[in-house]
Short mmCIF file of C-alpha atoms and ligand atoms in Angstrom, two decimals:
data_model
loop_
_atom_site.label_atom_id
_atom_site.label_comp_id
_atom_site.label_asym_id
_atom_site.label_seq_id
_atom_site.Cartn_x
_atom_site.Cartn_y
_atom_site.Cartn_z
CA MET A 1 -36.53 50.65 65.10
CA VAL A 2 -33.48 49.36 63.35
CA VAL A 3 -33.66 47.16 60.40
CA PRO A 4 -31.05 45.78 58.27
CA PHE A 5 -32.10 44.69 54.65
CA LEU A 6 -30.43 43.11 51.70
CA ASN A 7 -32.90 43.09 48.60
CA GLU A 8 -36.14 42.66 50.49
CA GLU A 9 -38.24 45.05 48.37
CA GLU A 10 -41.21 42.97 48.15
CA ASN A 11 -41.11 43.12 52.08
CA LEU A 12 -40.66 46.35 53.50
CA PRO A 13 -43.85 48.20 52.27
CA VAL A 14 -45.88 45.22 53.76
CA LEU A 15 -42.88 45.49 57.42
CA TYR A 16 -44.00 49.60 57.54
CA ASP A 17 -47.24 48.95 57.18
CA ARG A 18 -47.15 47.01 60.10
CA LEU A 19 -45.00 48.65 62.29
CA VAL A 20 -46.68 52.12 62.04
CA GLY A 21 -49.99 50.33 62.94
CA VAL A 22 -48.37 48.44 66.20
CA LEU A 23 -46.29 51.12 66.95
CA ASP A 24 -48.85 53.99 66.50
CA GLY A 25 -50.73 52.82 70.05
CA GLU A 26 -47.59 53.32 71.85
CA PRO A 27 -46.43 56.49 74.21
CA GLU A 28 -43.22 56.45 72.39
CA ASP A 29 -42.14 58.17 69.63
CA LEU A 30 -40.97 56.18 67.18
CA GLN A 31 -38.03 56.17 64.70
CA ILE A 32 -37.50 53.32 61.86
CA LEU A 33 -33.89 53.04 60.52
CA PHE A 34 -33.69 51.17 57.69
CA ILE A 35 -29.91 49.89 56.96
CA ASP A 36 -29.43 49.39 53.38
CA ASP A 37 -26.84 46.01 53.37
CA GLY A 38 -25.43 46.07 49.75
CA SER A 39 -28.67 45.76 48.04
CA THR A 40 -29.00 45.49 44.49
CA ASP A 41 -32.93 45.93 43.68
CA ALA A 42 -35.29 49.07 44.64
CA SER A 43 -36.07 48.45 48.56
CA ALA A 44 -33.70 51.34 48.82
CA SER A 45 -35.09 53.70 46.86
CA TRP A 46 -38.21 52.44 48.47
CA VAL A 47 -37.08 53.52 51.71
CA ALA A 48 -35.67 56.99 50.35
CA ASP A 49 -39.25 58.21 48.74
CA THR A 50 -40.79 56.66 52.20
CA ALA A 51 -38.29 58.90 53.82
CA LYS A 52 -39.49 61.78 52.36
CA LYS A 53 -42.73 61.29 53.20
CA ASP A 54 -42.34 59.59 56.48
CA SER A 55 -40.04 61.72 58.96
CA ARG A 56 -40.11 59.34 61.52
CA VAL A 57 -37.80 56.97 58.41
CA ARG A 58 -34.38 57.19 57.80
CA LEU A 59 -32.20 54.98 55.68
CA LEU A 60 -28.52 54.10 56.10
CA GLN A 61 -26.47 52.95 53.00
CA LEU A 62 -23.22 50.85 53.65
CA SER A 63 -21.57 51.70 50.84
CA ARG A 64 -21.52 47.44 49.61
CA ASN A 65 -22.92 44.25 51.18
CA PHE A 66 -21.14 44.11 54.88
CA GLY A 67 -22.91 41.52 56.08
CA HIS A 68 -26.12 40.48 58.58
CA GLN A 69 -24.39 41.42 61.91
CA ILE A 70 -22.67 44.35 60.76
CA ALA A 71 -25.38 45.68 59.38
CA ILE A 72 -27.09 45.49 62.41
CA THR A 73 -24.16 46.90 64.29
CA ALA A 74 -24.30 49.89 61.66
CA GLY A 75 -28.09 50.64 62.89
CA MET A 76 -27.16 50.83 66.20
CA ASP A 77 -24.47 52.96 66.20
CA HIS A 78 -26.73 55.07 63.84
CA ALA A 79 -30.33 55.11 66.17
CA GLU A 80 -31.09 57.55 68.08
CA GLY A 81 -34.39 55.73 70.69
CA ASP A 82 -33.90 55.02 74.40
CA ALA A 83 -34.56 52.00 73.60
CA VAL A 84 -33.73 49.98 69.98
CA VAL A 85 -35.38 46.91 68.91
CA ILE A 86 -33.39 45.31 65.94
CA ILE A 87 -35.92 43.44 63.49
CA ASP A 88 -35.81 41.14 60.10
CA ALA A 89 -37.28 42.98 57.01
CA ASP A 90 -38.76 39.64 55.98
CA LEU A 91 -41.30 39.46 58.56
CA GLN A 92 -40.05 36.56 60.47
CA ASP A 93 -39.97 38.52 63.65
CA PRO A 94 -43.73 39.80 63.75
CA PRO A 95 -44.03 43.53 64.96
CA GLU A 96 -46.59 42.67 67.09
CA VAL A 97 -44.42 41.31 69.79
CA ILE A 98 -42.73 45.29 69.74
CA PRO A 99 -45.40 46.19 72.13
CA GLU A 100 -44.13 43.13 75.42
CA LEU A 101 -40.77 43.69 74.57
CA MET A 102 -41.29 47.12 75.45
CA ALA A 103 -43.26 46.63 78.00
CA LYS A 104 -40.73 44.53 79.71
CA TRP A 105 -38.39 47.30 78.71
CA ARG A 106 -40.54 49.77 80.85
CA GLU A 107 -40.37 47.09 83.68
CA GLY A 108 -36.59 48.00 83.93
CA TYR A 109 -35.17 45.11 81.78
CA GLU A 110 -32.62 46.36 79.75
CA VAL A 111 -31.90 43.49 77.15
CA VAL A 112 -35.39 41.96 75.94
CA TYR A 113 -34.81 39.77 73.78
CA ALA A 114 -37.77 37.20 71.59
CA VAL A 115 -37.24 33.09 71.98
CA ARG A 116 -38.79 31.54 68.85
CA LYS A 117 -41.15 28.98 70.04
CA SER A 118 -41.86 27.76 66.88
CA ARG A 119 -40.23 28.48 63.16
CA SER A 120 -42.28 27.76 60.28
CA GLY A 121 -40.76 27.97 57.20
CA GLU A 122 -37.39 27.04 57.42
CA SER A 123 -35.94 23.78 56.32
CA TRP A 124 -35.41 21.16 59.23
CA LEU A 125 -31.51 20.87 58.88
CA LYS A 126 -31.97 24.21 59.09
CA LYS A 127 -33.56 24.19 62.61
CA PHE A 128 -32.02 21.30 63.61
CA LEU A 129 -28.49 22.73 63.51
CA ALA A 130 -29.48 25.94 64.96
CA HIS A 131 -31.27 23.79 68.06
CA ASN A 132 -28.13 22.43 68.41
CA PHE A 133 -25.72 25.31 68.03
CA TYR A 134 -27.06 27.20 70.47
CA LYS A 135 -27.21 24.15 73.03
CA ILE A 136 -23.15 24.04 72.36
CA PHE A 137 -22.57 27.88 71.79
CA ARG A 138 -24.11 27.93 75.42
CA ALA A 139 -21.86 24.75 77.11
CA MET A 140 -18.70 25.97 75.90
CA VAL A 141 -19.34 29.87 76.34
CA LYS A 142 -20.41 29.47 80.15
CA MET A 143 -22.40 32.54 79.59
CA GLU A 144 -26.61 32.66 80.22
CA VAL A 145 -27.22 32.57 76.06
CA PRO A 146 -30.73 31.86 75.70
CA LEU A 147 -31.63 28.88 72.79
CA ASP A 148 -33.24 30.29 70.21
CA ALA A 149 -33.55 33.81 70.57
CA GLY A 150 -32.60 35.77 67.02
CA ASP A 151 -31.23 39.26 67.00
CA PHE A 152 -34.87 39.77 67.28
CA ARG A 153 -34.50 41.82 70.52
CA LEU A 154 -34.98 45.35 72.42
CA VAL A 155 -31.49 46.79 73.63
CA ASP A 156 -31.55 49.98 76.02
CA ARG A 157 -29.61 53.20 75.27
CA CYS A 158 -26.67 51.93 78.22
CA VAL A 159 -26.20 48.75 76.09
CA VAL A 160 -26.38 50.41 72.98
CA ASP A 161 -23.84 52.70 74.53
CA ALA A 162 -21.84 49.89 75.54
CA LEU A 163 -21.63 47.98 72.52
CA ARG A 164 -20.06 50.98 70.68
CA ASP A 165 -17.04 50.53 72.50
CA VAL A 166 -16.99 46.41 71.38
CA ARG A 167 -15.58 47.44 67.70
CA GLU A 168 -14.80 43.61 66.59
CA LEU A 169 -14.64 42.33 63.49
CA HIS A 170 -16.30 38.95 63.64
CA ARG A 171 -19.41 40.00 65.45
CA PHE A 172 -22.03 37.20 66.85
CA VAL A 173 -24.23 40.39 68.64
CA ARG A 174 -26.99 38.34 69.48
CA GLY A 175 -24.04 37.18 72.14
CA LEU A 176 -22.90 40.31 72.19
CA THR A 177 -25.83 41.54 74.09
CA CYS A 178 -25.96 38.96 76.41
CA TRP A 179 -22.20 39.64 77.12
CA VAL A 180 -22.42 43.06 78.41
CA GLY A 181 -24.73 41.59 80.93
CA TYR A 182 -27.67 43.98 82.74
CA ARG A 183 -31.18 42.91 83.38
CA GLN A 184 -31.87 40.56 80.01
CA ALA A 185 -35.38 39.25 80.22
CA ALA A 186 -37.50 37.31 77.67
CA VAL A 187 -40.63 36.59 75.40
CA TYR A 188 -41.60 34.42 73.61
CA TYR A 189 -43.54 34.55 70.22
CA GLU A 190 -44.38 32.28 66.72
CA ARG A 191 -41.48 33.07 63.91
CA ALA A 192 -43.90 33.57 61.38
CA PRO A 193 -42.39 31.84 57.63
CA ARG A 194 -40.73 34.79 55.51
CA HIS A 195 -43.80 37.46 53.75
CA ALA A 196 -41.52 37.11 49.85
CA GLY A 197 -37.83 36.62 48.47
CA LYS A 198 -35.91 33.73 49.49
CA THR A 199 -33.78 33.73 52.01
CA LYS A 200 -30.69 35.44 52.49
CA TYR A 201 -29.37 33.03 55.31
CA PRO A 202 -28.20 29.74 53.47
CA VAL A 203 -26.56 26.76 56.04
CA TRP A 204 -22.87 27.63 55.38
CA LYS A 205 -23.55 31.40 56.49
CA SER A 206 -25.38 30.29 59.43
CA ALA A 207 -22.57 27.83 59.49
CA ASN A 208 -20.33 30.65 59.05
CA LEU A 209 -21.83 32.66 61.71
CA ALA A 210 -22.01 29.81 64.28
CA TRP A 211 -18.33 29.62 64.08
CA ASP A 212 -17.74 33.05 64.24
CA ALA A 213 -19.92 32.86 67.52
CA MET A 214 -18.07 29.76 69.04
CA THR A 215 -14.20 31.26 68.03
CA SER A 216 -15.51 34.89 69.03
CA PHE A 217 -16.43 33.78 72.47
CA SER A 218 -14.20 30.66 73.59
CA GLY A 219 -11.00 29.30 72.86
CA THR A 220 -12.77 25.42 73.51
CA PRO A 221 -11.74 24.63 69.46
CA LEU A 222 -8.26 24.91 70.32
CA ARG A 223 -8.70 22.81 73.35
CA TRP A 224 -10.31 20.59 71.51
CA VAL A 225 -7.87 20.00 69.17
CA THR A 226 -5.44 19.39 72.38
CA VAL A 227 -7.43 16.97 73.46
CA ALA A 228 -7.68 14.90 69.82
CA GLY A 229 -3.79 15.45 69.54
CA ILE A 230 -3.43 13.48 73.44
CA LEU A 231 -6.44 11.07 72.01
CA VAL A 232 -4.16 10.26 68.62
CA ALA A 233 -1.36 10.24 69.70
CA GLY A 234 -1.70 7.39 72.96
CA LEU A 235 -4.51 5.29 70.22
CA GLY A 236 -0.75 5.57 67.87
CA GLY A 237 1.41 5.15 71.40
CA LEU A 238 -0.69 1.37 72.58
CA ARG A 239 -0.61 0.23 68.74
CA ALA A 240 3.15 0.33 69.12
CA MET A 241 3.66 -1.57 71.94
CA ARG A 242 1.41 -4.09 70.34
CA THR A 243 3.01 -4.06 67.38
CA ILE A 244 6.63 -4.57 69.46
CA TRP A 245 4.82 -7.22 71.91
CA ALA A 246 4.03 -9.21 68.74
CA ARG A 247 7.18 -9.15 66.98
CA ILE A 248 9.04 -10.52 70.37
CA VAL A 249 6.57 -13.09 71.18
CA ARG A 250 5.33 -14.31 67.93
CA PRO A 251 8.29 -13.48 65.43
CA ASP A 252 7.43 -16.29 63.10
CA ASP A 253 3.50 -14.62 62.85
CA TYR A 254 4.64 -11.46 61.88
CA VAL A 255 3.14 -9.58 58.89
CA PRO A 256 4.53 -6.10 57.76
CA GLY A 257 1.59 -4.10 57.73
CA TRP A 258 1.55 -1.68 55.45
CA ALA A 259 -2.27 -1.21 55.15
CA THR A 260 -1.82 0.10 59.26
CA ILE A 261 1.17 2.05 58.72
CA VAL A 262 -0.53 3.54 55.03
CA ALA A 263 -4.08 4.22 57.13
CA LEU A 264 -2.33 5.86 60.05
CA ILE A 265 0.05 7.91 58.64
CA LEU A 266 -3.08 9.20 56.65
CA ILE A 267 -4.92 9.35 60.19
CA ILE A 268 -3.13 11.02 61.63
CA GLY A 269 -1.82 13.34 58.51
CA GLY A 270 -5.14 14.21 58.61
CA ILE A 271 -5.84 15.37 62.05
CA GLN A 272 -2.50 17.19 62.41
CA LEU A 273 -3.88 19.19 59.34
CA ILE A 274 -7.68 19.65 60.97
CA CYS A 275 -5.56 21.38 64.19
CA MET A 276 -3.64 23.78 62.09
CA GLY A 277 -6.31 24.21 59.87
CA VAL A 278 -8.31 25.52 63.72
CA ILE A 279 -4.95 27.20 64.93
CA GLY A 280 -4.60 28.73 61.92
CA GLN A 281 -8.54 30.41 62.43
CA TYR A 282 -7.68 31.58 65.67
CA VAL A 283 -4.08 33.24 63.93
CA SER A 284 -5.71 34.67 60.75
CA ARG A 285 -8.96 36.29 63.31
CA ILE A 286 -5.42 38.18 65.64
CA PHE A 287 -4.12 39.08 61.86
CA GLU A 288 -7.72 40.48 60.97
CA GLU A 289 -8.25 42.07 64.30
CA SER A 290 -4.54 43.94 64.55
CA LYS A 291 -5.19 45.92 61.39
CA LYS A 292 -8.27 47.67 62.67
CA ARG A 293 -10.04 48.65 59.95
CA PRO A 294 -13.54 50.60 60.68
CA LEU A 295 -16.33 47.29 60.79
CA TYR A 296 -18.36 49.46 57.74
CA LEU A 297 -18.27 52.54 55.54
CA LEU A 298 -21.41 54.70 54.53
CA ARG A 299 -22.56 56.11 51.51
CA PRO A 300 -22.69 59.77 51.56
CA GLU A 301 -26.53 60.32 52.47
CA LYS A 302 -26.68 63.70 50.31
CA PRO A 303 -27.15 63.11 47.06
CA LYS A 304 -23.87 63.79 44.76
CA ARG A 305 -24.30 67.87 42.95
CA ASP A 306 -25.74 67.64 39.82
CA ASP A 307 -24.68 71.58 39.23
CA GLY A 308 -21.83 70.15 37.45
CA HIS A 309 -19.72 71.52 39.45
CA ARG A 310 -16.38 68.77 40.16
CA GLY A 311 -13.87 69.44 42.70
CA PRO A 312 -13.45 72.52 45.29
N1 UDP B 401 -29.54 40.76 55.95
C1 UDP B 401 -28.85 41.51 55.46
N2 UDP B 401 -27.52 41.35 55.26
C2 UDP B 401 -27.03 39.85 54.65
C3 UDP B 401 -28.08 38.84 54.49
C4 UDP B 401 -29.23 39.32 55.24
O1 UDP B 401 -28.57 42.71 56.14
O2 UDP B 401 -26.19 40.18 54.15
C5 UDP B 401 -31.04 40.81 55.86
C6 UDP B 401 -32.29 40.18 55.54
O3 UDP B 401 -32.20 41.45 54.42
C7 UDP B 401 -33.54 40.19 56.28
C8 UDP B 401 -32.21 39.69 57.76
O4 UDP B 401 -30.69 40.27 57.07
O5 UDP B 401 -33.59 41.44 56.88
C9 UDP B 401 -32.63 38.46 58.06
O6 UDP B 401 -32.04 37.36 56.86
P1 UDP B 401 -32.52 36.24 55.98
O7 UDP B 401 -34.39 36.64 56.43
O8 UDP B 401 -32.51 36.44 54.75
O9 UDP B 401 -32.40 35.36 56.90
P2 UDP B 401 -32.98 34.13 57.99
O10 UDP B 401 -34.05 34.20 58.50
O11 UDP B 401 -33.76 32.95 56.69
O12 UDP B 401 -32.31 33.45 59.26
MG1 MG B 402 -35.75 35.92 57.98
#
């Protein structure tokens, strides 16, 4: 069980109770790996205390907030089980679905993703954008990406190992678990509203994730840019021909077209800037990947020595 969290102090104890309640009945051994993505509230100390009482609980602390996708990655890197379930800390992904995921896994599927039948307690804008994003994404990547499946899923050990070799910085984990292939199956569930606290994914962060997803899985935005360029150049050419034609046929009727010229300059200039921006995005991604920085850094697990001893 991999649980990434950022400031979820009200949710973690409830999540823990429900997870343990549901999974005690299963034959497999349970381990809950909580990944603290730079929380500033009491969540991390709650996990640390619980870990002392319950040996199945482990805490991993990132050195700062690296983002949800990186937190999941850190969790998968350090999880030890034969299968790993990724679940949000806010109880939007009901733990009661996990036995269903495990049942599919025992049938032999290596990736079992949970598809949201409905999502309550989220803004209509987010639901609308999310649903359409998955459709566009699917068309762009020509890969069987499930619609409306979040990161709530079970992946087999072989998938976890495969993902260890995928070290790209702008990660879209749910896309990557699809990309690795293997046998995939779906389980349907009703997405619950957040138990407590506020979402850590405002619409702009979701938009960033969507953009990361598209640019890391597909060069299609670059193609859009080319098509936009061709269209605008074509329209400009037609317009120029018309102007020349009018000048020859009706020389007296000629109107100095300042407005047209200014409008065209602005429109074309704008489109050029957008195109350069998209290309720049890819270039900056090449730059970032070429640095080969580690995806995350962990805080030391052992508490600092408190005997006043410093240095070697
Ligand atoms: N989260 C995280 N790091 C972040 C943002 C979110 O670890 O930078 C965690 C958060 O605590 C939660 C999960 O990711 O467990 C999903 O976030 P949230 O519920 O806020 O997103 P939403 O469900 O609203 O899309
Ligand atoms: Mg949530």
